[in-house]
Coordinates of C-alpha atoms and ligand atoms in Angstrom, one line a residue:
Chain A
X1162 CA -54.1 -37.7 41.3
X1163 CA -54.3 -40.5 38.8
X1164 CA -52.2 -43.6 39.3
X1165 CA -50.1 -42.8 36.2
X1166 CA -49.1 -39.4 37.4
X1167 CA -48.3 -40.6 40.9
X1168 CA -46.1 -43.3 39.4
X1169 CA -44.2 -40.8 37.3
X1170 CA -43.7 -38.5 40.3
X1171 CA -42.4 -41.4 42.4
X1172 CA -40.0 -42.6 39.7
X1173 CA -38.5 -39.2 39.0
X1174 CA -39.3 -36.9 41.8
X1175 CA -39.6 -39.0 45.0
X1176 CA -39.5 -36.2 47.5
X1177 CA -38.2 -38.4 50.3
X1178 CA -35.2 -39.4 48.2
X1179 CA -34.6 -35.9 46.9
X1180 CA -34.4 -34.6 50.4
X1181 CA -31.8 -37.1 51.3
X1182 CA -29.7 -36.9 48.1
X1183 CA -29.5 -33.2 47.5
X1184 CA -27.4 -32.4 50.6
X1185 CA -24.9 -35.1 49.5
X1186 CA -24.9 -33.7 46.0
X1187 CA -24.3 -30.2 47.1
X1188 CA -21.7 -31.0 49.9
X1189 CA -19.7 -33.7 48.2
X1190 CA -20.7 -34.1 44.6
X1191 CA -20.6 -30.4 43.5
X1192 CA -17.2 -29.6 44.9
X1193 CA -15.7 -32.7 43.4
X1194 CA -17.2 -32.2 40.0
X1195 CA -15.9 -28.6 40.0
X1196 CA -12.5 -29.6 41.2
X1197 CA -12.2 -32.3 38.6
X1198 CA -13.5 -30.0 35.9
X1199 CA -11.1 -27.2 36.7
X1200 CA -8.2 -29.6 37.1
X1201 CA -9.0 -31.4 33.9
X1202 CA -9.4 -28.1 32.1
X1203 CA -6.0 -27.0 33.4
X1204 CA -4.4 -30.2 32.1
X1205 CA -6.4 -29.7 28.8
X1206 CA -5.2 -26.1 28.4
X1207 CA -1.5 -27.0 29.0
X1208 CA -1.7 -30.0 26.6
X1209 CA -3.8 -27.9 24.2
X1210 CA -1.4 -25.0 24.1
X1211 CA 1.6 -27.3 23.6
X1212 CA -0.1 -29.2 20.8
X1213 CA -1.5 -26.0 19.2
X1214 CA 2.1 -24.8 18.8
X1215 CA 3.0 -28.2 17.5
X1216 CA 0.2 -28.0 15.0
X1217 CA 1.3 -24.6 13.9
X1218 CA 4.9 -25.7 13.3
X1219 CA 6.6 -25.1 10.0
X1220 CA 8.0 -28.7 10.0
X1221 CA 5.6 -31.3 8.5
X1222 CA 6.8 -34.1 10.8
X1223 CA 6.3 -32.0 13.9
X1224 CA 2.7 -31.2 12.7
X1225 CA 2.2 -34.9 12.1
X1226 CA 2.8 -35.6 15.8
X1227 CA 0.2 -33.1 16.7
X1228 CA -2.2 -34.4 14.1
X1229 CA -1.8 -37.9 15.5
X1230 CA -2.6 -36.8 19.1
X1231 CA -5.7 -34.9 17.9
X1232 CA -7.0 -37.6 15.7
X1233 CA -6.6 -40.4 18.2
X1234 CA -8.3 -38.7 21.1
X1235 CA -11.0 -37.1 19.0
X1236 CA -11.6 -40.3 17.2
X1237 CA -12.3 -42.7 20.0
X1238 CA -15.1 -42.5 22.6
X1239 CA -14.1 -40.6 25.7
X1240 CA -15.0 -43.6 27.8
X1241 CA -12.4 -45.7 26.1
X1242 CA -9.6 -43.1 26.4
X1243 CA -10.4 -42.6 30.1
X1244 CA -10.2 -46.3 30.8
X1245 CA -7.0 -46.6 28.9
X1246 CA -5.3 -43.6 30.6
X1247 CA -6.9 -43.8 34.0
X1248 CA -6.7 -47.5 34.5
X1249 CA -3.8 -48.2 32.2
X1250 CA -1.1 -45.8 33.5
X1251 CA -1.0 -47.2 37.0
X1252 CA -1.3 -50.8 35.7
X1253 CA 1.6 -50.2 33.3
X1254 CA 3.7 -49.0 36.3
X1255 CA 3.5 -45.3 35.4
X1256 CA 2.2 -44.5 38.8
X1257 CA 2.8 -40.8 38.9
X1258 CA 0.1 -40.2 41.4
X1259 CA 0.5 -43.4 43.5
X1260 CA -2.9 -45.0 43.9
X1261 CA -5.0 -41.8 43.8
X1262 CA -7.7 -42.5 41.2
X1263 CA -8.9 -38.9 41.5
X1264 CA -5.7 -37.5 39.9
X1265 CA -5.6 -40.1 37.2
X1266 CA -9.1 -39.2 36.3
X1267 CA -8.2 -35.5 36.1
X1268 CA -5.2 -36.4 33.9
X1269 CA -7.3 -38.7 31.6
X1270 CA -10.0 -36.2 31.0
X1271 CA -7.5 -33.4 30.6
X1272 CA -5.6 -35.3 27.9
X1273 CA -8.7 -36.0 26.0
X1274 CA -9.9 -32.4 26.2
X1275 CA -6.5 -31.2 25.2
X1276 CA -7.0 -32.7 21.8
X1277 CA -10.1 -30.5 21.3
X1278 CA -8.5 -27.5 22.9
X1279 CA -5.4 -27.7 20.7
X1280 CA -7.6 -27.4 17.7
X1281 CA -9.5 -24.5 19.2
X1282 CA -6.3 -22.6 19.9
X1283 CA -4.7 -23.5 16.5
X1284 CA -7.7 -22.3 14.5
X1285 CA -8.0 -19.2 16.7
X1286 CA -4.5 -18.1 15.8
X1287 CA -4.6 -19.3 12.2
X1288 CA -7.9 -17.5 11.7
X1289 CA -6.2 -14.2 12.0
X1290 CA -5.6 -13.1 8.4
X1291 CA -2.1 -13.0 7.0
X1292 CA -2.7 -9.3 6.2
X1293 CA -2.7 -8.6 10.0
X1294 CA 0.9 -9.8 10.3
X1295 CA 1.9 -7.7 7.3
X1296 CA 0.1 -4.6 8.6
X1297 CA 1.9 -4.9 11.9
X1298 CA 5.2 -5.5 10.3
X1299 CA 4.5 -2.8 7.8
X1300 CA 4.7 -0.1 10.6
X1301 CA 7.9 -1.6 11.8
X1302 CA 6.8 -3.9 14.6
X1303 CA 8.9 -7.0 15.2
X1304 CA 7.3 -10.5 14.9
X1305 CA 6.8 -10.8 18.7
X1306 CA 5.4 -7.2 18.9
X1307 CA 2.9 -8.1 16.2
X1308 CA 2.0 -11.3 18.1
X1309 CA 1.5 -9.4 21.3
X1310 CA -0.4 -6.3 20.1
X1311 CA -2.2 -7.6 17.0
X1312 CA -2.5 -11.3 16.8
X1313 CA -3.1 -12.6 20.3
X1314 CA -5.7 -10.0 21.3
X1315 CA -7.7 -11.0 18.3
X1316 CA -7.1 -14.7 18.7
X1317 CA -8.4 -14.4 22.3
X1318 CA -11.6 -13.1 20.9
X1319 CA -11.9 -16.1 18.6
X1320 CA -10.9 -18.5 21.3
X1321 CA -12.5 -17.4 24.5
X1322 CA -16.1 -18.3 23.6
X1323 CA -15.1 -21.7 22.2
X1324 CA -12.9 -22.4 25.2
X1325 CA -15.8 -21.6 27.6
X1326 CA -18.0 -23.9 25.6
X1327 CA -15.4 -26.6 26.0
X1328 CA -15.3 -26.1 29.8
X1329 CA -19.0 -26.9 29.6
X1330 CA -18.3 -30.2 27.9
X1331 CA -15.5 -31.0 30.4
X1332 CA -18.0 -30.6 33.3
X1333 CA -20.3 -33.1 31.8
X1334 CA -17.5 -35.5 30.9
X1335 CA -16.3 -35.6 34.6
X1336 CA -19.3 -38.0 35.0
X1337 CA -17.2 -40.6 33.3
X1338 CA -14.7 -40.9 36.2
X1339 CA -17.0 -43.1 38.1
X1340 CA -15.5 -45.8 35.8
X1341 CA -12.2 -45.5 37.7
X1342 CA -13.7 -46.1 41.1
X1343 CA -13.6 -43.2 43.6
X1344 CA -13.4 -43.1 47.4
X1345 CA -16.5 -42.1 49.3
X1346 CA -15.4 -38.5 49.7
X1347 CA -14.1 -38.2 46.1
X1348 CA -17.4 -39.0 44.5
X1349 CA -18.7 -36.4 42.1
X1350 CA -22.3 -35.7 41.2
X1351 CA -22.8 -38.7 39.0
X1352 CA -21.2 -41.3 41.3
X1353 CA -23.3 -40.1 44.2
X1354 CA -26.5 -40.3 42.1
X1355 CA -25.5 -43.7 41.0
X1356 CA -24.9 -45.0 44.5
X1357 CA -28.1 -43.5 45.8
X1358 CA -30.0 -44.8 42.9
X1359 CA -29.0 -48.4 43.5
X1360 CA -29.5 -48.1 47.3
X1361 CA -33.0 -46.7 46.9
X1362 CA -34.0 -48.6 43.7
X1363 CA -35.1 -45.2 42.3
X1364 CA -34.2 -43.0 39.4
X1365 CA -34.9 -39.9 41.3
X1366 CA -31.2 -39.3 42.3
X1367 CA -30.2 -39.0 38.6
X1368 CA -32.9 -36.4 38.1
X1369 CA -31.4 -34.5 41.1
X1370 CA -27.9 -34.9 39.6
X1371 CA -29.2 -33.6 36.3
X1372 CA -30.6 -30.5 38.0
X1373 CA -27.2 -29.9 39.6
X1374 CA -25.4 -30.2 36.2
X1375 CA -27.9 -27.7 34.7
X1376 CA -27.2 -25.3 37.6
X1377 CA -23.6 -25.1 36.4
X1378 CA -23.9 -25.6 32.7
X1379 CA -26.9 -23.3 31.9
X1380 CA -25.3 -20.1 33.4
X1381 CA -22.1 -21.0 31.6
X1382 CA -23.9 -21.4 28.2
X1383 CA -25.6 -18.1 28.8
X1384 CA -22.2 -16.6 29.5
X1385 CA -20.8 -18.0 26.3
X1386 CA -23.6 -16.5 24.3
X1387 CA -23.1 -13.1 25.9
X1388 CA -19.3 -13.4 25.3
X1389 CA -19.8 -14.3 21.7
X1390 CA -22.1 -11.4 21.1
X1391 CA -19.8 -8.9 22.8
X1392 CA -16.6 -9.8 21.1
X1393 CA -15.5 -7.3 18.6
X1394 CA -18.7 -5.3 18.7
X1395 CA -19.4 -1.8 19.9
X1396 CA -17.3 1.3 19.7
X1397 CA -13.7 1.3 20.8
X1398 CA -12.1 3.3 23.4
X1399 CA -9.3 5.6 22.5
X1400 CA -6.3 4.7 24.7
X1401 CA -5.1 7.6 26.7
X1402 CA -8.3 9.6 26.3
X1403 CA -10.4 9.2 29.4
X1404 CA -14.1 9.4 28.9
X1405 CA -13.9 12.3 26.5
X1406 CA -17.4 12.6 25.1
X1407 CA -16.1 14.1 21.9
X1408 CA -14.5 10.7 21.0
X1409 CA -17.4 8.4 21.9
X1410 CA -18.0 6.2 18.9
X1411 CA -21.4 7.0 17.2
X1412 CA -23.9 4.2 17.9
X1413 CA -24.7 4.3 14.2
X1414 CA -22.1 5.0 11.5
X1415 CA -22.8 8.5 10.3
X1416 CA -22.2 7.4 6.8
X1417 CA -24.1 4.6 5.1
X1418 CA -22.8 1.2 6.0
X1419 CA -23.9 -0.7 2.9
X1420 CA -20.4 -0.5 1.5
X1421 CA -18.7 -2.2 4.4
X1422 CA -19.5 -5.6 2.9
X1423 CA -16.6 -4.9 0.5
X1424 CA -14.2 -4.0 3.2
X1425 CA -13.5 -7.1 5.1
X1426 CA -9.8 -7.0 4.5
X1427 CA -8.1 -8.6 7.5
X1428 CA -11.0 -7.7 9.6
X1429 CA -13.4 -10.5 8.8
Chain B
X1448 CA -8.9 17.6 3.1
X1449 CA -5.4 17.7 4.5
X1450 CA -5.2 20.4 7.2
X1451 CA -1.6 20.4 8.2
X1452 CA 1.0 20.6 5.5
X1453 CA 4.7 20.1 5.5
X1454 CA 4.7 17.6 8.4
X1455 CA 7.0 15.1 6.9
X1456 CA 10.5 16.4 6.7
X1457 CA 12.9 13.6 6.0
X1458 CA 11.9 12.8 2.5
X1459 CA 14.2 10.7 0.4
X1460 CA 14.7 9.6 -3.1
X1461 CA 14.3 5.9 -4.0
X1462 CA 16.8 4.1 -6.2
X1463 CA 16.6 0.6 -7.7
X1464 CA 19.9 -0.9 -9.0
X1465 CA 19.6 -4.1 -11.0
X1466 CA 16.8 -5.5 -8.8
X1467 CA 15.6 -9.0 -9.7
X1468 CA 13.4 -11.4 -7.9
X1469 CA 11.9 -14.8 -8.7
X1470 CA 9.3 -17.0 -7.1
X1471 CA 10.3 -20.6 -7.9
X1472 CA 11.3 -20.6 -11.5
X1473 CA 9.3 -17.5 -12.5
X1474 CA 11.1 -14.2 -12.7
X1475 CA 8.8 -11.7 -11.3
X1476 CA 11.2 -8.7 -11.3
X1477 CA 13.7 -8.6 -14.0
X1478 CA 16.7 -6.2 -13.7
X1479 CA 14.7 -3.2 -12.4
X1480 CA 16.6 0.1 -12.6
X1481 CA 14.8 3.2 -11.4
X1482 CA 15.4 6.6 -9.8
X1483 CA 12.5 8.3 -8.1
X1484 CA 13.5 11.8 -6.9
X1485 CA 12.7 12.9 -3.3
X1486 CA 9.2 14.2 -2.9
X1487 CA 7.8 13.0 -6.2
X1488 CA 4.8 10.8 -6.9
X1489 CA 5.3 7.8 -9.1
X1490 CA 2.4 5.8 -10.5
X1491 CA 3.2 2.1 -11.2
X1492 CA 0.9 0.7 -13.9
X1493 CA 0.9 -2.6 -15.6
X1494 CA -1.3 -5.7 -16.2
X1495 CA -2.1 -8.2 -13.4
X1496 CA 0.8 -10.3 -12.5
X1497 CA 3.4 -7.8 -13.9
X1498 CA 5.1 -7.5 -10.6
X1499 CA 3.8 -4.2 -9.2
X1500 CA 3.0 -5.6 -5.8
X1501 CA 6.3 -7.4 -5.6
X1502 CA 8.2 -4.3 -6.5
X1503 CA 6.5 -2.3 -3.8
X1504 CA 7.0 -5.0 -1.2
X1505 CA 10.7 -5.1 -1.9
X1506 CA 11.1 -1.4 -1.0
X1507 CA 10.0 -2.0 2.6
X1508 CA 11.4 -5.5 2.7
X1509 CA 8.1 -7.4 3.0
X1510 CA 9.9 -9.2 0.2
X1511 CA 13.7 -9.5 -0.3
X1512 CA 15.1 -9.2 -3.8
X1513 CA 17.3 -12.1 -5.0
X1514 CA 19.8 -9.6 -6.4
X1515 CA 20.4 -5.9 -6.8
X1516 CA 20.1 -3.1 -4.4
X1517 CA 17.5 -0.6 -3.3
X1518 CA 18.3 2.7 -1.6
X1519 CA 15.9 5.0 0.2
X1520 CA 18.0 8.1 0.7
X1521 CA 21.2 7.0 2.3
X1522 CA 19.7 3.8 3.6
X1523 CA 20.3 0.6 1.7
X1524 CA 17.2 -1.3 2.5
X1525 CA 18.5 -4.4 0.8
X1526 CA 21.5 -4.5 3.2
X1527 CA 21.2 -8.0 4.8
X1528 CA 22.3 -6.6 8.1
X1529 CA 19.8 -3.7 8.4
X1530 CA 17.1 -4.3 11.0
X1531 CA 13.8 -4.8 9.1
X1532 CA 11.8 -2.9 11.7
X1533 CA 13.9 0.2 11.0
X1534 CA 13.3 -0.1 7.2
X1535 CA 9.6 -0.6 7.7
X1536 CA 9.1 2.1 10.2
X1537 CA 10.8 4.6 7.7
X1538 CA 8.8 3.4 4.7
X1539 CA 5.1 3.2 5.1
X1540 CA 2.8 0.9 3.1
X1541 CA -0.9 1.0 2.4
X1542 CA -2.5 -2.2 1.3
X1543 CA -5.3 -3.0 -1.1
X1544 CA -7.4 -4.5 1.7
X1545 CA -6.6 -1.9 4.3
X1546 CA -5.6 -4.5 6.9
X1547 CA -6.7 -2.4 9.8
X1548 CA -6.5 -4.0 13.2
X1549 CA -10.2 -4.8 13.8
X1550 CA -9.9 -5.0 17.6
X1551 CA -8.7 -1.4 18.0
X1552 CA -10.4 1.9 17.5
X1553 CA -9.3 4.1 14.6
X1554 CA -7.1 6.2 16.9
X1555 CA -5.5 3.1 18.5
X1556 CA -4.8 1.7 15.0
X1557 CA -2.9 4.8 14.2
X1558 CA -1.1 5.2 17.6
X1559 CA 0.1 1.6 17.9
X1560 CA 3.1 2.0 15.7
X1561 CA 4.2 5.3 17.3
X1562 CA 3.7 3.8 20.7
X1563 CA 5.4 0.4 20.1
X1564 CA 8.0 1.2 17.5
X1565 CA 8.8 4.8 18.0
X1566 CA 8.3 4.4 21.8
X1567 CA 6.3 7.5 22.2
X1568 CA 4.5 7.8 25.5
X1569 CA 0.8 6.9 25.3
X1570 CA -0.5 10.5 25.4
X1571 CA 1.9 11.7 22.7
X1572 CA 1.1 8.7 20.5
X1573 CA -2.6 9.4 20.9
X1574 CA -2.1 13.1 20.1
X1575 CA -0.2 12.1 17.0
X1576 CA -3.0 9.7 16.0
X1577 CA -5.7 12.3 16.4
X1578 CA -3.6 14.7 14.3
X1579 CA -3.2 12.2 11.5
X1580 CA -6.9 11.3 11.6
X1581 CA -7.7 14.9 11.4
X1582 CA -5.3 15.1 8.4
X1583 CA -7.3 12.5 6.5
X1584 CA -10.6 14.1 7.5
X1585 CA -11.6 11.5 10.1
X1586 CA -11.1 13.4 13.3
X1587 CA -14.6 12.6 14.6
X1588 CA -14.2 8.9 14.0
X1589 CA -11.3 8.4 16.4
X1590 CA -13.2 6.0 18.6
X1591 CA -14.9 4.0 15.9
X1592 CA -13.9 0.4 15.2
X1593 CA -12.9 -0.4 11.7
X1594 CA -16.0 -2.4 11.0
X1595 CA -18.1 0.6 11.8
X1596 CA -16.4 2.5 9.0
X1597 CA -17.0 2.5 5.3
X1598 CA -14.3 1.0 3.1
X1599 CA -13.2 4.5 2.0
X1600 CA -12.9 5.6 5.6
X1601 CA -11.0 2.4 6.6
X1602 CA -8.5 3.1 3.8
X1603 CA -8.1 6.7 5.0
X1604 CA -7.4 5.4 8.6
X1605 CA -4.8 3.0 7.0
X1606 CA -3.2 6.1 5.4
X1607 CA -3.2 7.9 8.7
X1608 CA -1.6 4.8 10.3
X1609 CA 1.2 4.9 7.8
X1610 CA 1.7 8.7 8.1
X1611 CA 1.9 8.5 11.9
X1612 CA 5.3 6.8 11.6
X1613 CA 6.6 9.9 9.8
X1614 CA 7.9 7.8 6.9
X1615 CA 10.4 9.0 4.3
X1616 CA 8.4 7.3 1.6
X1617 CA 4.9 5.9 1.3
X1618 CA 4.0 2.9 -0.8
X1619 CA 0.4 2.3 -2.0
X1620 CA -0.6 -1.0 -3.4
X1621 CA -3.8 -0.5 -5.4
X1622 CA -5.3 1.4 -2.5
X1623 CA -8.7 1.9 -4.2
X1624 CA -9.3 -1.4 -6.0
X1625 CA -11.2 -3.0 -3.1
X1626 CA -13.5 -0.1 -2.9
X1627 CA -17.0 0.5 -4.3
X1628 CA -16.7 3.1 -7.1
X1629 CA -18.4 5.8 -5.1
X1630 CA -15.8 5.5 -2.3
X1631 CA -12.8 5.7 -4.5
X1632 CA -12.8 9.5 -4.8
X1633 CA -12.4 10.3 -1.1
X1634 CA -9.2 8.1 -0.9
X1635 CA -7.7 9.5 -4.1
X1636 CA -8.4 13.0 -2.8
X1637 CA -6.3 12.3 0.3
X1638 CA -3.6 10.9 -1.8
X1639 CA -3.6 13.8 -4.1
X1640 CA -3.1 16.1 -1.2
X1641 CA -0.2 14.0 0.0
X1642 CA 1.4 14.1 -3.4
X1643 CA 1.8 17.9 -3.0
X1644 CA 3.7 17.4 0.2
X1645 CA 7.4 16.6 0.7
X1646 CA 7.1 12.9 0.7
X1647 CA 8.1 10.3 -1.9
X1648 CA 5.1 8.3 -3.0
X1649 CA 4.9 5.1 -5.2
X1650 CA 1.4 4.2 -6.1
X1651 CA 0.5 1.0 -7.9
X1652 CA -2.8 1.7 -9.5
X1653 CA -5.3 1.1 -12.2
X1654 CA -6.7 4.6 -11.9
X1655 CA -5.3 6.1 -15.0
X1656 CA -7.0 9.5 -14.6
X1657 CA -5.4 9.8 -11.2
X1658 CA -2.0 8.9 -12.7
X1659 CA -2.5 11.5 -15.4
X1660 CA -3.4 14.2 -13.0
X1661 CA -1.2 13.6 -10.0
X1662 CA 1.9 11.6 -11.0
X1663 CA 5.2 13.3 -11.7
X1664 CA 6.4 10.0 -13.2
X1665 CA 4.6 7.0 -14.6
X1666 CA 6.3 3.6 -14.8
X1667 CA 4.8 0.9 -17.0
X1668 CA 5.8 -2.6 -15.8
X1669 CA 5.2 -5.7 -17.8
X1670 CA 6.5 -9.2 -17.2
X1671 CA 8.7 -7.9 -14.4
X1672 CA 10.4 -5.4 -16.7
X1673 CA 10.1 -1.6 -17.0
X1674 CA 8.9 -1.1 -20.5
X1675 CA 8.3 2.6 -20.5
X1676 CA 8.6 5.5 -18.0
X1677 CA 8.4 9.2 -18.0
X1678 CA 6.0 12.0 -17.3
X1679 CA 2.3 11.0 -17.6
X1680 CA 1.6 13.2 -20.6
X1681 CA 4.3 11.2 -22.5
X1682 CA 3.7 7.7 -21.2
X1683 CA -0.1 7.8 -21.1
X1684 CA -0.9 9.8 -24.1
X1685 CA 1.9 8.9 -26.5
X1686 CA 3.1 5.5 -25.7
X1687 CA 5.8 4.1 -28.0
X1688 CA 5.8 0.3 -27.2
X1689 CA 3.1 -2.0 -28.5
X1690 CA 2.8 -3.6 -25.1
X1691 CA 1.9 -0.3 -23.4
X1692 CA -0.4 0.7 -26.3
X1693 CA -2.3 -2.5 -26.0
X1694 CA -2.4 -2.2 -22.2
X1695 CA -3.8 1.3 -22.3
X1696 CA -6.4 0.4 -24.9
X1697 CA -7.6 -2.3 -22.5
X1698 CA -7.9 -0.1 -19.5
X1699 CA -9.5 2.7 -21.6
X1700 CA -8.1 5.9 -20.2
Ligands
ATP2167 N1 4.7 -15.3 -2.4 C1 4.6 -15.6 -3.7 N2 4.9 -16.9 -4.1 C2 4.8 -17.3 -5.4 N3 4.4 -16.5 -6.4 C3 4.1 -15.2 -6.1 C4 4.2 -14.7 -4.7 N4 3.8 -13.4 -4.7 C5 3.5 -13.2 -6.0 N5 3.7 -14.2 -6.8 C6 3.5 -14.3 -8.3 O1 4.2 -13.2 -8.8 C7 3.5 -12.7 -9.9 C8 3.5 -11.2 -9.8 O2 2.8 -10.8 -8.7 P1 2.4 -9.4 -8.3 O3 1.5 -9.5 -7.2 O4 3.7 -8.6 -8.0 O5 1.8 -8.7 -9.5 P2 0.9 -7.4 -9.6 O6 1.4 -6.6 -10.8 O7 0.8 -6.8 -8.3 O8 -0.5 -8.0 -10.0 P3 -2.0 -7.5 -9.6 O9 -2.4 -6.4 -10.5 O10 -2.8 -8.8 -9.9 O11 -2.0 -7.2 -8.2 C9 2.2 -13.3 -10.0 O12 2.1 -14.2 -11.0 C10 2.0 -14.0 -8.7 O13 1.3 -15.1 -8.8
MG2168 MG1 -0.7 -6.5 -6.9

């Protein structure tokens, strides 16, 4: 092996270090990253749902509040928001979680993600054509019946792939909580890699952490693509008719489809 | 194409008494008075912006007139205390853009109203849906999603959806104008079959030949006013007003 190749291998794939860091990453880092991600996503969903409704309000000043939240947190780097919320809240005496950095980290990422999620939810609901409301009301359904049977099921189809994609971003953003300083057992993938890197004067731990992130995010991306493709496609089932072959949708329309380009009303 | 006749029993006449409506400063409907006998078919014609859509939407209260009253049989639909869901479940509407629910199969599109509004059990609602799809000639497409259907088929599903509520009256707002020409016929054919049944129809349309052949009554609307009305032979072949004459010459019958 030439010197150059050996050097690359030692820098990025030092086997001795890999052996030592992987168990730590798997036992401590992975669970913490996942817990932080799920917790932040939960905070993000709650904030996102509240602000989505705010953004959909009929009153302009209520919408303005939502707009402000969205614009602020989407407009500044995550790292800045996380410092401000995660460090700032306890410093400002708003110590809701005592001195537990972990929970401030979750809250900080959640609030940032909420600004993105609120937009995903808002556009998912707004994207449903007005004609769908009228068609539902046209057969006599009440507003909330239309919401439940017509609007939300369709909105879910718009929203779910984007939301899963957002979870992917949240997972990567949890790396930023190292900023807030974590206890030994609270360290997530990135913190562990960072500590190991400075202890061993090697970049190999970061490569190991990268592999760990990929192990979560790649399957998730694949799942999003699948989800995206499946939504709204394929034949429907007829409720109340169990596996009756006579009603299976034909794989191909039995009449030419060229005309459907015209017929997107409400369905597009 | 329609296999079961005489399904709809509770047909009603429709009366407009001094109905007016404005959007902002513009008067879209201007003192409309009209009597449409039960079971008849009325074609509503007029230039774009004349108020056809608004007139139809007032009948099932997707719009509310500013003044005047509308009766469907004994029901005053403009009564401010009447539940809107009752009005709308008794008066069906078919839209220009179909507005089918894209996440539901054709059968579920049709059965949703009976299930949710008429509170039929699932199995009965589905049976009703299959019956109505059969009625518009789409029995074998029960499991298809709207996007798998042609525009003409989608509009026929929309008609079945409206019929499944057993309405007293059915409103059509330019049901064929979003369709490619070769798909218009199948929809008009279904409507023509309906016109022979005991149900009151109002059809806003630019299809003059359909009006000529099918309508009992043609109403010409211009600038929110009824300018002429009567049987099609009279209104369409010997118009008296200059406004109708010039409108008809433009749509070339
Ligand atoms: N919700 C609304 N707000 C404001 N203006 C409206 C509204 N709905 C309709 N209008 C206006 O009212 C007028 C009449 O509209 P309407 O849709 O009833 O006419 P129409 O005869 O159906 O025309 P078209 O043949 O184009 O469908 C139009 O000028 C339209 O711009
Ligand atoms: Mg119109």
